[in-house]
XYZ file of C-alpha atoms in Angstrom:
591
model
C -38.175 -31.455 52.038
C -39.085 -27.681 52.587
C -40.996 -26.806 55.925
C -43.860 -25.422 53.758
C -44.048 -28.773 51.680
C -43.897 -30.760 54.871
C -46.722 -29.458 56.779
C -48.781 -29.842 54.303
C -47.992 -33.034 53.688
C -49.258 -33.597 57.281
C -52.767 -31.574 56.491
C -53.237 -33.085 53.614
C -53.574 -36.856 55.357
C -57.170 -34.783 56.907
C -57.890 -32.997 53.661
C -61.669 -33.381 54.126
C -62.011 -31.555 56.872
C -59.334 -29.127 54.941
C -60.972 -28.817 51.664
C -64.688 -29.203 53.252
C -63.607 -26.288 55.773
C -62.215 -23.629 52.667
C -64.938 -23.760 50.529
C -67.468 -22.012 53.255
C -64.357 -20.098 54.465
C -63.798 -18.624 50.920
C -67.620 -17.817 49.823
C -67.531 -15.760 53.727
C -64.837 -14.026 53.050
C -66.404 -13.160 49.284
C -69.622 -12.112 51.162
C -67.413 -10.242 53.507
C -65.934 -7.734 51.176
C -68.924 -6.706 49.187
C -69.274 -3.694 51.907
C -68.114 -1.484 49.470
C -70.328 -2.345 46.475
C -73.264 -2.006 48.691
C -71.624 1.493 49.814
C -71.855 2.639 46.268
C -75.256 1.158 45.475
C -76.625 2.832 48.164
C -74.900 6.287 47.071
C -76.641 5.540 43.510
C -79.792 4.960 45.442
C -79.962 7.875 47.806
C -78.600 10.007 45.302
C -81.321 8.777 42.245
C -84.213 9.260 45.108
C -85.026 5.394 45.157
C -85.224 4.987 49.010
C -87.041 1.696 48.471
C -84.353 0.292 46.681
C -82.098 1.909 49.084
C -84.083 -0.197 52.309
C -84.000 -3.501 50.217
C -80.296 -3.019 49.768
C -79.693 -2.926 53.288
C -82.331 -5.672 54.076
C -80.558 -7.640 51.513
C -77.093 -6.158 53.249
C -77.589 -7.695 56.722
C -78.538 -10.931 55.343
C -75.183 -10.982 53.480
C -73.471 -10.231 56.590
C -75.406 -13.011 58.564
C -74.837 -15.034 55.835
C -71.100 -14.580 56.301
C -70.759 -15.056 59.678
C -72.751 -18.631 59.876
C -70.128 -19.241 56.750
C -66.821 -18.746 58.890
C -68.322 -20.177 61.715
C -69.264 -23.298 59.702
C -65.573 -23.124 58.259
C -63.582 -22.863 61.111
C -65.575 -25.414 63.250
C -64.660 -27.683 60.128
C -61.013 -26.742 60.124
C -60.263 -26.566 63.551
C -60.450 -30.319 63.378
C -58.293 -30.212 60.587
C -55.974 -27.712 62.649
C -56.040 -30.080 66.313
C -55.815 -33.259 64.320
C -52.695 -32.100 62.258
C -50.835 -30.850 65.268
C -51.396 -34.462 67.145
C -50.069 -36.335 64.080
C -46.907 -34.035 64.106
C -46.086 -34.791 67.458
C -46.717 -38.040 67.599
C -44.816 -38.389 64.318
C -41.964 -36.317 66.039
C -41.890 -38.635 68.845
C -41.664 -41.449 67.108
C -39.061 -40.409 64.878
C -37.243 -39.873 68.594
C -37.768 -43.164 69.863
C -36.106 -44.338 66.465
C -33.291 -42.337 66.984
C -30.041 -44.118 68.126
C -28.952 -44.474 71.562
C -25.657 -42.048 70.218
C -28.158 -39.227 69.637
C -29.874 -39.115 72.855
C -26.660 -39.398 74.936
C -25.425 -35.977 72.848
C -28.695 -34.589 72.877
C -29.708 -32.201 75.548
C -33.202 -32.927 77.200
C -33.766 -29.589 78.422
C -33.121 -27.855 74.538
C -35.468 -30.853 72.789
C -38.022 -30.435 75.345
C -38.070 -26.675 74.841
C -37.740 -27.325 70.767
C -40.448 -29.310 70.408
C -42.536 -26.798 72.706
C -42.289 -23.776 70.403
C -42.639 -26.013 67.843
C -46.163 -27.457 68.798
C -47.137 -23.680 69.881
C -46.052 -22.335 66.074
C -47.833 -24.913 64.333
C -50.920 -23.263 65.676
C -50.070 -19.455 64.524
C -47.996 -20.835 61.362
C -51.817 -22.641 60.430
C -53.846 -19.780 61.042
C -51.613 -17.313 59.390
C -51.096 -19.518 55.877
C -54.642 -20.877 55.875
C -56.726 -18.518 56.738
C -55.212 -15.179 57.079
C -53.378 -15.675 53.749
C -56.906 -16.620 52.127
C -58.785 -13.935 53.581
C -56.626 -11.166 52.178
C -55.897 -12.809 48.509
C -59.722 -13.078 48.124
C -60.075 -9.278 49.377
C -57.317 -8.141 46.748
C -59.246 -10.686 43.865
C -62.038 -8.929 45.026
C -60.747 -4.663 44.970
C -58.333 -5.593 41.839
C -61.510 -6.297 39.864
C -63.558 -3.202 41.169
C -60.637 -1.422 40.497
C -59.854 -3.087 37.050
C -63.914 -1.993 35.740
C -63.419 1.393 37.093
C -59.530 2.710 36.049
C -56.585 1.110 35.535
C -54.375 3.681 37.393
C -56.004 1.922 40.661
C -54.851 -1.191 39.957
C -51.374 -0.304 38.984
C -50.727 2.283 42.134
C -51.703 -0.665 44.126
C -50.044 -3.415 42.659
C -46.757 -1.327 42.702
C -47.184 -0.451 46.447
C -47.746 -4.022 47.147
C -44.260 -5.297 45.218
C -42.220 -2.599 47.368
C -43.746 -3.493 50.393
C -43.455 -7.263 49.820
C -39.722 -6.680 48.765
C -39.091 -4.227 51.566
C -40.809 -7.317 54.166
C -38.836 -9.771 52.369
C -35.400 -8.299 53.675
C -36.422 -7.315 57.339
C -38.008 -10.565 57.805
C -34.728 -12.029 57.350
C -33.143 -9.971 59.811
C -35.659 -11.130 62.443
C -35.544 -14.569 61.448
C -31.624 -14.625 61.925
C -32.199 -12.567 64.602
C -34.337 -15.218 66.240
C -32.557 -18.198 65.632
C -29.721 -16.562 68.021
C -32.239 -16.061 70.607
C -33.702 -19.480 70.182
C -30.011 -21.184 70.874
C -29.679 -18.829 73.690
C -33.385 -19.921 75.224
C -32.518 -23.103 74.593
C -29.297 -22.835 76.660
C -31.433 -21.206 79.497
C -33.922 -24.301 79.612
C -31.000 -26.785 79.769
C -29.424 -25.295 82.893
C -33.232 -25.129 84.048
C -33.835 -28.633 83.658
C -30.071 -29.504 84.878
C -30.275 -27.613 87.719
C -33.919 -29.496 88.843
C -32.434 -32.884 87.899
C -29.311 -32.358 89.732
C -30.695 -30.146 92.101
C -29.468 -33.156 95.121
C -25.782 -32.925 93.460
C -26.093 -29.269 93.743
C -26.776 -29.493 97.582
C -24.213 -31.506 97.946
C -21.330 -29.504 97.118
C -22.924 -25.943 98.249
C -22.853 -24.904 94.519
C -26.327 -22.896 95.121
C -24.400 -19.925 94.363
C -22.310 -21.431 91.542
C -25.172 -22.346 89.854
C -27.196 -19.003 90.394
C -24.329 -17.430 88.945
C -24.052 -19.949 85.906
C -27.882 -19.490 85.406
C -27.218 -15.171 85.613
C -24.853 -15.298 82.963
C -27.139 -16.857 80.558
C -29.983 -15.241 81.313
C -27.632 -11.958 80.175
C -26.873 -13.185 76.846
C -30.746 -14.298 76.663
C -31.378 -10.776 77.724
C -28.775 -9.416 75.133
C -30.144 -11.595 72.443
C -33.772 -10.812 73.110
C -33.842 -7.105 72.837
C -31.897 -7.436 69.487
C -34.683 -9.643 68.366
C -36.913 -7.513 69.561
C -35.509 -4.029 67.671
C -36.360 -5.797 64.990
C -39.930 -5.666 65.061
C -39.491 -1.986 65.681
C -37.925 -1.732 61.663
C -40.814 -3.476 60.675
C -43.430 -1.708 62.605
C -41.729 1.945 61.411
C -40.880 1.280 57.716
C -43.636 -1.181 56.412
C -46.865 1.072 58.424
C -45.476 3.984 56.434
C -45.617 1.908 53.815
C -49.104 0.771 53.936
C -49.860 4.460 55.184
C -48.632 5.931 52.045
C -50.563 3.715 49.434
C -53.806 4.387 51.663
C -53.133 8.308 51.016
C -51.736 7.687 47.605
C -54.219 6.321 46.271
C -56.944 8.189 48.453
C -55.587 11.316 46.718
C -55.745 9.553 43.053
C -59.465 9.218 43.794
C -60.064 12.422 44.171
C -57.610 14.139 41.402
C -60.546 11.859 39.227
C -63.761 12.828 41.075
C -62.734 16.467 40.866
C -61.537 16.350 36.654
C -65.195 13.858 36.166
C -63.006 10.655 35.246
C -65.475 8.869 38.295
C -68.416 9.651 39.865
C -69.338 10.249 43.836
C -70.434 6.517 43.957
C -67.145 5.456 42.388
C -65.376 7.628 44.504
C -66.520 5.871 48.041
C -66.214 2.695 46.749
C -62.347 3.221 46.275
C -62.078 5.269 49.743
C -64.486 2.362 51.076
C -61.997 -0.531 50.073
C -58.680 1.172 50.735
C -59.957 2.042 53.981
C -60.655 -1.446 54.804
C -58.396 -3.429 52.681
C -54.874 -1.590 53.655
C -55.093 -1.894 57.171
C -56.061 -5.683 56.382
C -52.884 -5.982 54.109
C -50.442 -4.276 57.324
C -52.093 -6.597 59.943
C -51.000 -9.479 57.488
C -47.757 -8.579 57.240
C -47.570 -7.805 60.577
C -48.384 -11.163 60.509
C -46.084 -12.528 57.870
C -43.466 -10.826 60.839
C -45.303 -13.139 63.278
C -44.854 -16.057 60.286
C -41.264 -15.866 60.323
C -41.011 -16.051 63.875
C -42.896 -19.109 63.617
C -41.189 -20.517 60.950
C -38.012 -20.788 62.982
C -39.287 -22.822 65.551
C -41.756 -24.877 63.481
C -38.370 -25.739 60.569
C -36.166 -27.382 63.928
C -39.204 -28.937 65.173
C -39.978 -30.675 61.942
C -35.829 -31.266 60.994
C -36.166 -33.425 63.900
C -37.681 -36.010 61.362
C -34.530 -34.970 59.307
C -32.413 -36.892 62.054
C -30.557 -39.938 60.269
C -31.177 -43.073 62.195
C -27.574 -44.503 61.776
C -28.546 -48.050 63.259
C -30.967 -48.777 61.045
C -34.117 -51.506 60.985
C -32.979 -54.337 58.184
C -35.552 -53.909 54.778
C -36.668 -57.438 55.121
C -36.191 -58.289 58.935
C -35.763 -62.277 59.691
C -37.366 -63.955 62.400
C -36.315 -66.533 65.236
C -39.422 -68.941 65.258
C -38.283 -70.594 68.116
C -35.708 -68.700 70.402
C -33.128 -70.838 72.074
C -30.661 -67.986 73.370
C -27.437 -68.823 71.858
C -25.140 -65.639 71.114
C -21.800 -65.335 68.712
C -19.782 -61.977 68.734
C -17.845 -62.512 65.095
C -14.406 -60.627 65.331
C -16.282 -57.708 66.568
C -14.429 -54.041 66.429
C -15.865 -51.337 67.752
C -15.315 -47.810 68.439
C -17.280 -44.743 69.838
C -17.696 -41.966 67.204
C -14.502 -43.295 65.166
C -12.484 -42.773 68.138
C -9.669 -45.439 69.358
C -11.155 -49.161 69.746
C -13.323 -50.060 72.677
C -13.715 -53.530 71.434
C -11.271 -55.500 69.359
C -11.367 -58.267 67.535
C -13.707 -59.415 69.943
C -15.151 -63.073 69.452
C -17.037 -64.990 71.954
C -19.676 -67.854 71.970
C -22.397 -68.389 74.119
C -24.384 -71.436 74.467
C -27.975 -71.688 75.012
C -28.789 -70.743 78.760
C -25.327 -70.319 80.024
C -24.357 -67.292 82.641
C -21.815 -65.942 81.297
C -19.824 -63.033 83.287
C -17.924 -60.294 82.270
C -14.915 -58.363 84.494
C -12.591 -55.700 84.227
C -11.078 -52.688 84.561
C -13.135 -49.822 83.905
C -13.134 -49.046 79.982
C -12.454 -52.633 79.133
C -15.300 -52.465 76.742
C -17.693 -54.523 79.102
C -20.845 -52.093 78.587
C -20.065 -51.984 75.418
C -20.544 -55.837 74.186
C -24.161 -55.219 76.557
C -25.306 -52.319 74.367
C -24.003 -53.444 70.898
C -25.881 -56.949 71.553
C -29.037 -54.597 72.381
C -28.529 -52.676 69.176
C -28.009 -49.627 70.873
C -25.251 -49.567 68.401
C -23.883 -51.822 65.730
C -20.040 -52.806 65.300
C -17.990 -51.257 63.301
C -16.825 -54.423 62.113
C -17.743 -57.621 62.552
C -21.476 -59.376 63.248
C -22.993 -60.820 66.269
C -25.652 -63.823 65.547
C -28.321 -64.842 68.118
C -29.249 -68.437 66.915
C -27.491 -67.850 64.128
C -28.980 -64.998 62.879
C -27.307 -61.918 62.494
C -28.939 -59.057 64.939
C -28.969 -56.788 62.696
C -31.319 -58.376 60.188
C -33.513 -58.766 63.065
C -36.106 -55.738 63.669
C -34.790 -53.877 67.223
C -38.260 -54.423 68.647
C -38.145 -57.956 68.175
C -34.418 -58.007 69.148
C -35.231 -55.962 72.393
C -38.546 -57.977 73.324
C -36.111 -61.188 73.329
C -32.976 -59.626 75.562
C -34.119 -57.528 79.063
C -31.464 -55.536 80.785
C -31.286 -54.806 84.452
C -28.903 -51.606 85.055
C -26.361 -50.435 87.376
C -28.481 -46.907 87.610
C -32.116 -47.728 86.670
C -34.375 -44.648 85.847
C -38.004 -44.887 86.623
C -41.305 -42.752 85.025
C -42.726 -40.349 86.800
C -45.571 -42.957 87.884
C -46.398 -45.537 90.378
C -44.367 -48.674 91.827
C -46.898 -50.915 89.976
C -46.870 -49.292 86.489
C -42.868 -49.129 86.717
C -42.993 -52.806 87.250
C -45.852 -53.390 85.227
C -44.039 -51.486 81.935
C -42.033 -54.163 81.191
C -45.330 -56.624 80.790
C -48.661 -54.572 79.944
C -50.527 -57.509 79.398
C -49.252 -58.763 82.954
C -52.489 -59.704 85.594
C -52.418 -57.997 88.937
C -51.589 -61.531 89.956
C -48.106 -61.690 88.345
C -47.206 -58.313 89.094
C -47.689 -58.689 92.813
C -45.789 -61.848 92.447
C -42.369 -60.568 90.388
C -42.552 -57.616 92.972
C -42.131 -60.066 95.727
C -39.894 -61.890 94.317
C -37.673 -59.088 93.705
C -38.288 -57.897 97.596
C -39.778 -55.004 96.131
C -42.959 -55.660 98.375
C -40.613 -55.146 101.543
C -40.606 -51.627 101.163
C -44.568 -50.983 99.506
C -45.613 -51.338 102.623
C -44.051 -48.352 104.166
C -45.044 -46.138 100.839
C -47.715 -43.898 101.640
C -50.044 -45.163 99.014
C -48.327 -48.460 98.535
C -48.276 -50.041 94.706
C -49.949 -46.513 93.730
C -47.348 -44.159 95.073
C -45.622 -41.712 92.746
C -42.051 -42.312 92.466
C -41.584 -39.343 91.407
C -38.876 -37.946 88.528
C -36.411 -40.282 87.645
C -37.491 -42.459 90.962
C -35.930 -39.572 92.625
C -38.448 -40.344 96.164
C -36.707 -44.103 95.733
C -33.673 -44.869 97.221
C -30.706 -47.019 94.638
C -31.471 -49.984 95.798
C -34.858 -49.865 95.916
C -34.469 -48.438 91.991
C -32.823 -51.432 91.115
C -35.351 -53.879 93.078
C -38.353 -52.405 90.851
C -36.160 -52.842 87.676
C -35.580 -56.696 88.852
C -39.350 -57.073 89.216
C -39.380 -55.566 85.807
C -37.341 -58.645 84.411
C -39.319 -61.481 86.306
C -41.961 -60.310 85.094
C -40.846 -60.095 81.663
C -38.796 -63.371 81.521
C -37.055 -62.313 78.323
C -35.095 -65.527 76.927
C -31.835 -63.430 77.205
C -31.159 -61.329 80.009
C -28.489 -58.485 80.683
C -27.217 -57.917 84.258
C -25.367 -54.415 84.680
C -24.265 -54.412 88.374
C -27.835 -54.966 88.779
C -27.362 -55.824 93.093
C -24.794 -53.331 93.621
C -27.178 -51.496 95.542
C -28.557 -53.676 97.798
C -27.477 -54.747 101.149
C -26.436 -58.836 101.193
C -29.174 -60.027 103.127
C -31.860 -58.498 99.843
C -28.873 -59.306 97.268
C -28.963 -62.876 98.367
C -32.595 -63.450 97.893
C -32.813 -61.604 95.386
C -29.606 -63.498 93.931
C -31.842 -67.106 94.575
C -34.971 -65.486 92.556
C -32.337 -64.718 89.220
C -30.871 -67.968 89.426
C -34.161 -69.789 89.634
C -35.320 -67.797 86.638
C -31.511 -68.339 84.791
C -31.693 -71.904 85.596
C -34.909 -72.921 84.989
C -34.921 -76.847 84.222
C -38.431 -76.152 81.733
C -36.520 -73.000 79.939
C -33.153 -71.901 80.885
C -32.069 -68.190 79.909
C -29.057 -66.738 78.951
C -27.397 -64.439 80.783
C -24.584 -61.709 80.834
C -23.398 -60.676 84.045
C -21.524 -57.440 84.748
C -20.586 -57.680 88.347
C -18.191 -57.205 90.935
C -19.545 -58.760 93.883
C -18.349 -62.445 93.635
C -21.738 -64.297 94.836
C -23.044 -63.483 91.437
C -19.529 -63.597 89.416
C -18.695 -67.121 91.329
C -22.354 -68.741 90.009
C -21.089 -68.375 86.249
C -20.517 -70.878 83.850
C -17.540 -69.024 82.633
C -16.249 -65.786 83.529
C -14.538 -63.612 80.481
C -11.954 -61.089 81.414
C -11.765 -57.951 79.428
C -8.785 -55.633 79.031
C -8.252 -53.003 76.521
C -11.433 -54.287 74.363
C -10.022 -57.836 73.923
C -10.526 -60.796 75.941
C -7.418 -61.366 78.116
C -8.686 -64.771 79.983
C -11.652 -67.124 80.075
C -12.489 -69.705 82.675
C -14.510 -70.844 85.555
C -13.890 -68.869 88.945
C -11.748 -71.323 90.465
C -9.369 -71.840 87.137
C -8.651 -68.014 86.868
C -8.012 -67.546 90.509
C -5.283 -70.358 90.039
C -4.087 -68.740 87.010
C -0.476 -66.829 88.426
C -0.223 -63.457 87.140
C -3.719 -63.913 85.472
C -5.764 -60.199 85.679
C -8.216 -62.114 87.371
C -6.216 -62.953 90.378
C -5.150 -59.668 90.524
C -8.656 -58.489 90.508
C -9.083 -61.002 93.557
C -6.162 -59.374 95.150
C -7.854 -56.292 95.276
C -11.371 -57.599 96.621
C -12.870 -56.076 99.715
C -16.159 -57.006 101.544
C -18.203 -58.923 98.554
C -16.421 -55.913 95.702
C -13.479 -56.352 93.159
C -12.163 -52.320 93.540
C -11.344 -51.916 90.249
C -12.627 -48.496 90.618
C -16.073 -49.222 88.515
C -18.942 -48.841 90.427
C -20.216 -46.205 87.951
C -21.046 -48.914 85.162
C -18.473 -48.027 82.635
C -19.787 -44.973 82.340
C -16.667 -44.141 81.075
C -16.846 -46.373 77.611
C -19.686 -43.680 77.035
């Protein structure tokens, strides 16, 4: 769909206030540009001695101007709610579109070029609406309104002018798509600057810690020269437009000046005539160069408003089944069917991959790093789907269940939780809105989260700031613990969720997962992905990955018996609570 026929699809959903909003905006601008009628009625006037007639026409004058005025006032208080409530639907149309998106896109997407995407974006809606609705309108009603005084008086006006207009449109035409090239350059340039912004204030700890202040400055310099480079040539371009179309506009305003009074001077028109031409050339041809000044403006606009709304042109590849299915009563029990998958039809992460999970067992998952461990944790989320294979929870197939309803049943504690800019109690409240106070307070201390409150400045309502940044790990990963007791989902994903803590808050907080796994009233299922053996050792089984396939399954004590087994090895290699495999970082590298 075109940008043009897309917006309006969005102003149309308002089109009362639209249509409601044009009609006074078009009988103002009408009343607007009968100056020059009244110019050459009053000539006739003065000229025929009627003075009385003269002083009603300008009575009758100022009440066409007051008139007008109450008109566009009327109009655009109508379609600025148009305008605002367009805008808000966009965005939050944009933004949903985003949350829709697969996990795939937002690991390859850059934060720092979306947020400064949808930022022009939002800002050219604004001038693209003005310009099309209202600036458009106002000058195609002045030209309806000259073309016809010109059409009763000679027809040499109206051709002169048309013919002006097609060059100048034609000449526009070519140098606006030099600037709008132009500008997409500089876009992908200012979009480069905002990432490195937004890297460097995200990272700015990582930065400290290896000295690269001056590494970075330099990084940052270098861009800002081809955003300097790339500006200026944008720039120039308004200067081709400024020089070539004013002529332009300048020449058909002396043209056709000149015309008027080659006629006055051989009788084809008379002095009245003769100002109303002068009257609206004088005021229409500046009019028409402002608006193509503003069609420059336009194409600006159109650059940034086009990626803004392609953003709904994103292709959701893990797509929401046409008739979802639905678990009515949720028991927990998970099948990965001969499961392949691979990252962006690279080599196999997962292979062949088939495991079933009962009902409430703990089930634990080890391995080298890149045995595909992650991996089985986000395909069971949806994040992505297999690229062969199915995975059933109660016998359903996951992927004809809708991913809200999928994600409302599983909850995931990570290795590296990130928190919203917002308090310790909406962080743990997020993953339960319609939690009480009560239950809040309670999952918190639970998860030894209240340990710490009490040292926060403003306790529960302390800022965590970015990311949790004012947080230390481990008390990141205690708030996203609270988050799960609170939620209770029936399924629930560990991902090195204690590797953070110190073993005196691991092992209660190790007592308060167990007595929510084992539950006698309603057990939960759970995946652990762990390397501290007080969680592995509590498993029903433990599944050992390598190279995507499962290389050994048992309880703790049958694989550490096993001779030669991985799992031994692993055991071999243990040191204070940790198997050093060398994957503290999550997997990070199965990304």
């Amino acid at each position: 769909m075109s940008v043009f026929l897309r917006l309006y699809s969005f102003i149309w959903k308002r089109k009362w206030p639209f249509i409601l909003g044009t009609i006074p905006m078009i009988l103002a601008m009408v009343l607007n540009n009968l100056a020059p009628f009244f110019v050459k009625w009053l000539t006739q006037a003065v000229q025929d001695g009627q003075l009385d007639q003269a002083f009603n026409l300008v009575l009758i004058f100022g009440l066409v101007l007051v008139g007008s005025n109450l008109l566009d006032n009327i109009a655009y208080f109508i379609t600025d709610r148009n305008m605002v409530g367009t805008s808000t639907d966009i965005a939050k149309t944009v933004l949903t579109h985003i949350h829709n998106l697969d996990f795939a896109y937002h690991t390859n997407k850059s934060s720092g070029k979306l947020i400064s995407l949808m930022k022009r974006g939002d800002d050219a809606f604004y001038t693209y609406y003005d310009i099309i609705n209202r600036q458009f309108l106002n000058i195609t009603v002045s030209f309806i309104v000259m073309f016809t005084a010109f059409a009763r008086l000679r027809s040499n006006y109206l051709i002169f002018v048309i013919c002006l207009i097609a060059i100048t449109v034609f000449v526009a035409y070519f140098l606006v798509k030099i600037n709008i090239r132009k500008r997409q350059l500089f876009n992908d340039a200012d979009d480069d600057v905002s990432s490195a912004r937004v890297d460097n204030l995200v990272n700015f700890d990582t930065v400290k810690y290896f000295a690269n202040e001056k590494f970075e400055q330099q990084r940052f310099s270098d861009l800002l020269a081809i955003w300097y480079k790339r500006l200026q040539a944008y720039f120039f371009t308004f200067r081709y437009f400024d020089g070539i179309i004013g002529n332009l506009i300048n020449i058909a305003l002396v043209g056709i000046m000149f015309i008027a009074i080659k006629d006055l001077r051989s009788g084809q028109i008379v002095l009245a005539d003769f100002l109303l031409v002068t009257t609206f050339s004088m005021t229409l041809f500046p009019k028409m160069m402002n608006l193509l000044f503003s069609f420059r403006e336009l194409a600006k606009r159109h650059t940034d408003i086009s990626s803004y709304l392609m953003l709904l042109d994103e292709e959701v590849s893990v797509k929401e089944p046409v008739h979802p299915q639905e678990i009515s009563e949720v028991t927990g029990q998970i099948t990965f069917d001969q499961v392949d998958f691979a990252y962006e039809n690279k080599q196999l992460v997962l292979e062949d991959f088939s495991l079933k999970i009962e009902s409430g067992e703990a089930i634990a998952l080890v391995g080298f790093s890149g045995a595909g461990k992650t991996t089985i944790a986000k395909l069971l989320m949806r994040m992505y789907d297999p690229t062969q294979g199915q995975i059933l929870l109660d016998g359903v197939a996951i992927n004809q269940l809708s991913k809200t309803a999928l994600r409302k049943i599983i909850g995931v504690v990570p290795q590296d939780p990130l928190l919203f800019n917002n308090t310790v109690y909406f962080n743990i409240a997020y993953a339960n809105h319609q939690a009480s106070k009560e239950e809040v307070f309670a999952a918190a201390k639970a998860a030894q989260v209240d340990t710490f409150i009490k040292d926060l400045p403003n306790g529960y309502e302390t800022v965590v700031g970015e990311r949790g940044i004012k947080l230390s790990g481990g008390q990141r990963q205690r708030l996203a613990i609270a988050r799960i007791l609170l939620e209770k989902p029936k399924v629930i994903i560990m991902d090195e969720a204690t590797s953070s803590l110190d073993s005196a808050s691991e092992k209660i907080i190790q007592k308060s997962f167990w007595d929510l796994v084992r539950d006698k009233k309603e057990p939960r299922t759970s995946i652990i992905i762990a390397h501290r053996l007080s969680t592995i050792m509590q498993a029903d089984r433990i599944v050992v990955m390598d190279g995507g396939k499962i290389a050994e399954i048992g309880t703790h004590q049958e694989l550490i018996e096993k001779d030669g087994g991985i799992y031994q090895q692993l055991w071999s290699l243990q040191r204070n609570g940790f198997i050093g495999d060398g994957e503290s970082d999550g997997d990070k590298s199965e990304i």
